[in-house]
Amino acid sequence: MKYTYILPLLLEILAITFTILFTIYFLYTIFSEKIRSGLNSDEINITEKYGNGYGNDGNDDDHIYFMTYKETANFFMKDNDRYVRNLSELDLHARNVKTHVEYLHNIEETAISFTDEEKELLVKCANNADKYLIKETFSELKYGKYLNGNDIAGIKWIFANTYTNYFNDVIKENEQGLPHTRENIILLSKNVLKYDELNLTNTLIHEKIHIYQRYNPEIFDKIIKDMGLKELDKKFFKHAKYIRSNPDTNNKLYYYAKNNDNTMGLLNAIMNIGGGSDNKNDIRDSNDSTDTKDSKDYDDDKVMVCLYRNDKPNSINDVKHKNYSAEHPYEKIAYDIAENFYKNNKNKYINI
């Protein structure tokens, strides 16, 4: 008879134990998500369709959307634009990973939501950027006639945030914390959000130009042509293996033709900025006489491109030259426009 009481007692103990463990797990999950969300209490509804269909709650500017860490992590893993999947072997080495899947998981774990203070700063800088763009005529730029500041300002701001994730002596970063765009999203980092107002606004203008370029290729095809540039098939470029991937470009290669009078000033100086290299893997091989289809029309130093120094770059910035405006026409244009803002506004921030 005494054993008939033991079984119910054991079942009751098991039930209580299970309830306690489940409660601990539930609280841990809630707490962990709260930390990773940037300690925000106003999380944005993540069920909204990605893209310009993103909607804001009543606390946010309708023209500005802040992605949550869940949305950002989900965006990374989907890789709809195939940016990560198209990274070269050298790109992966520069990011300290062996496979595309490894990098996808790494950047997924860098996603973080914005704090209220970061949102406030970005709203201020984004609005300042739009005010500048609306009034700007781009008259100082030779290709300014093709640009419409109202159209650029009208693009909705969609921001995603990342941080440097240190875990078990492994450093996980999204593009080493550098600001960039993918699709219609401007990806920032905790480091970028430490910029002062002038430099952050300058950065936002630069990145918004890249969004404008991505969705208006026909406009920039005309600008690139007016700049005296021609497109070069990568298969005829002997250093194609060393090209650094950049999500802010159209993934095309351009060069200044030999018979173009405008080629002598810009790139001759640019390609010498980084200096030489004594590395035996250096990509500039004086004995390399590879012929190309366009050999009568282009020289290596007239190609707008950013090249890794060797076969084993140790970072994204382990490149031959540091003048990033010469990496691609899209970069040059974005730098030109943002620099105009900087020149015209830097005096406003003196002694602030």
CSV table of N, CA and C in Angstrom, one decimal, residues 284-289:
chain,number,residue,atom,x,y,z
A,284,ARG,N,51.3,43.7,-58.6
A,284,ARG,CA,51.9,44.5,-59.7
A,284,ARG,C,53.1,43.7,-60.2
A,285,ASP,N,53.0,42.9,-61.1
A,285,ASP,CA,54.1,42.1,-61.6
A,285,ASP,C,54.6,42.7,-62.9
A,286,SER,N,55.8,43.3,-62.9
A,286,SER,CA,56.3,44.0,-64.1
A,286,SER,C,56.5,43.0,-65.2
A,287,ASN,N,56.6,41.7,-65.0
A,287,ASN,CA,56.8,40.7,-66.0
A,287,ASN,C,55.5,40.2,-66.6
A,288,ASP,N,54.4,40.6,-66.0
A,288,ASP,CA,53.1,40.1,-66.5
A,288,ASP,C,52.8,40.9,-67.8
A,289,SER,N,52.8,40.2,-68.9
A,289,SER,CA,52.5,40.9,-70.2
A,289,SER,C,51.2,40.3,-70.8
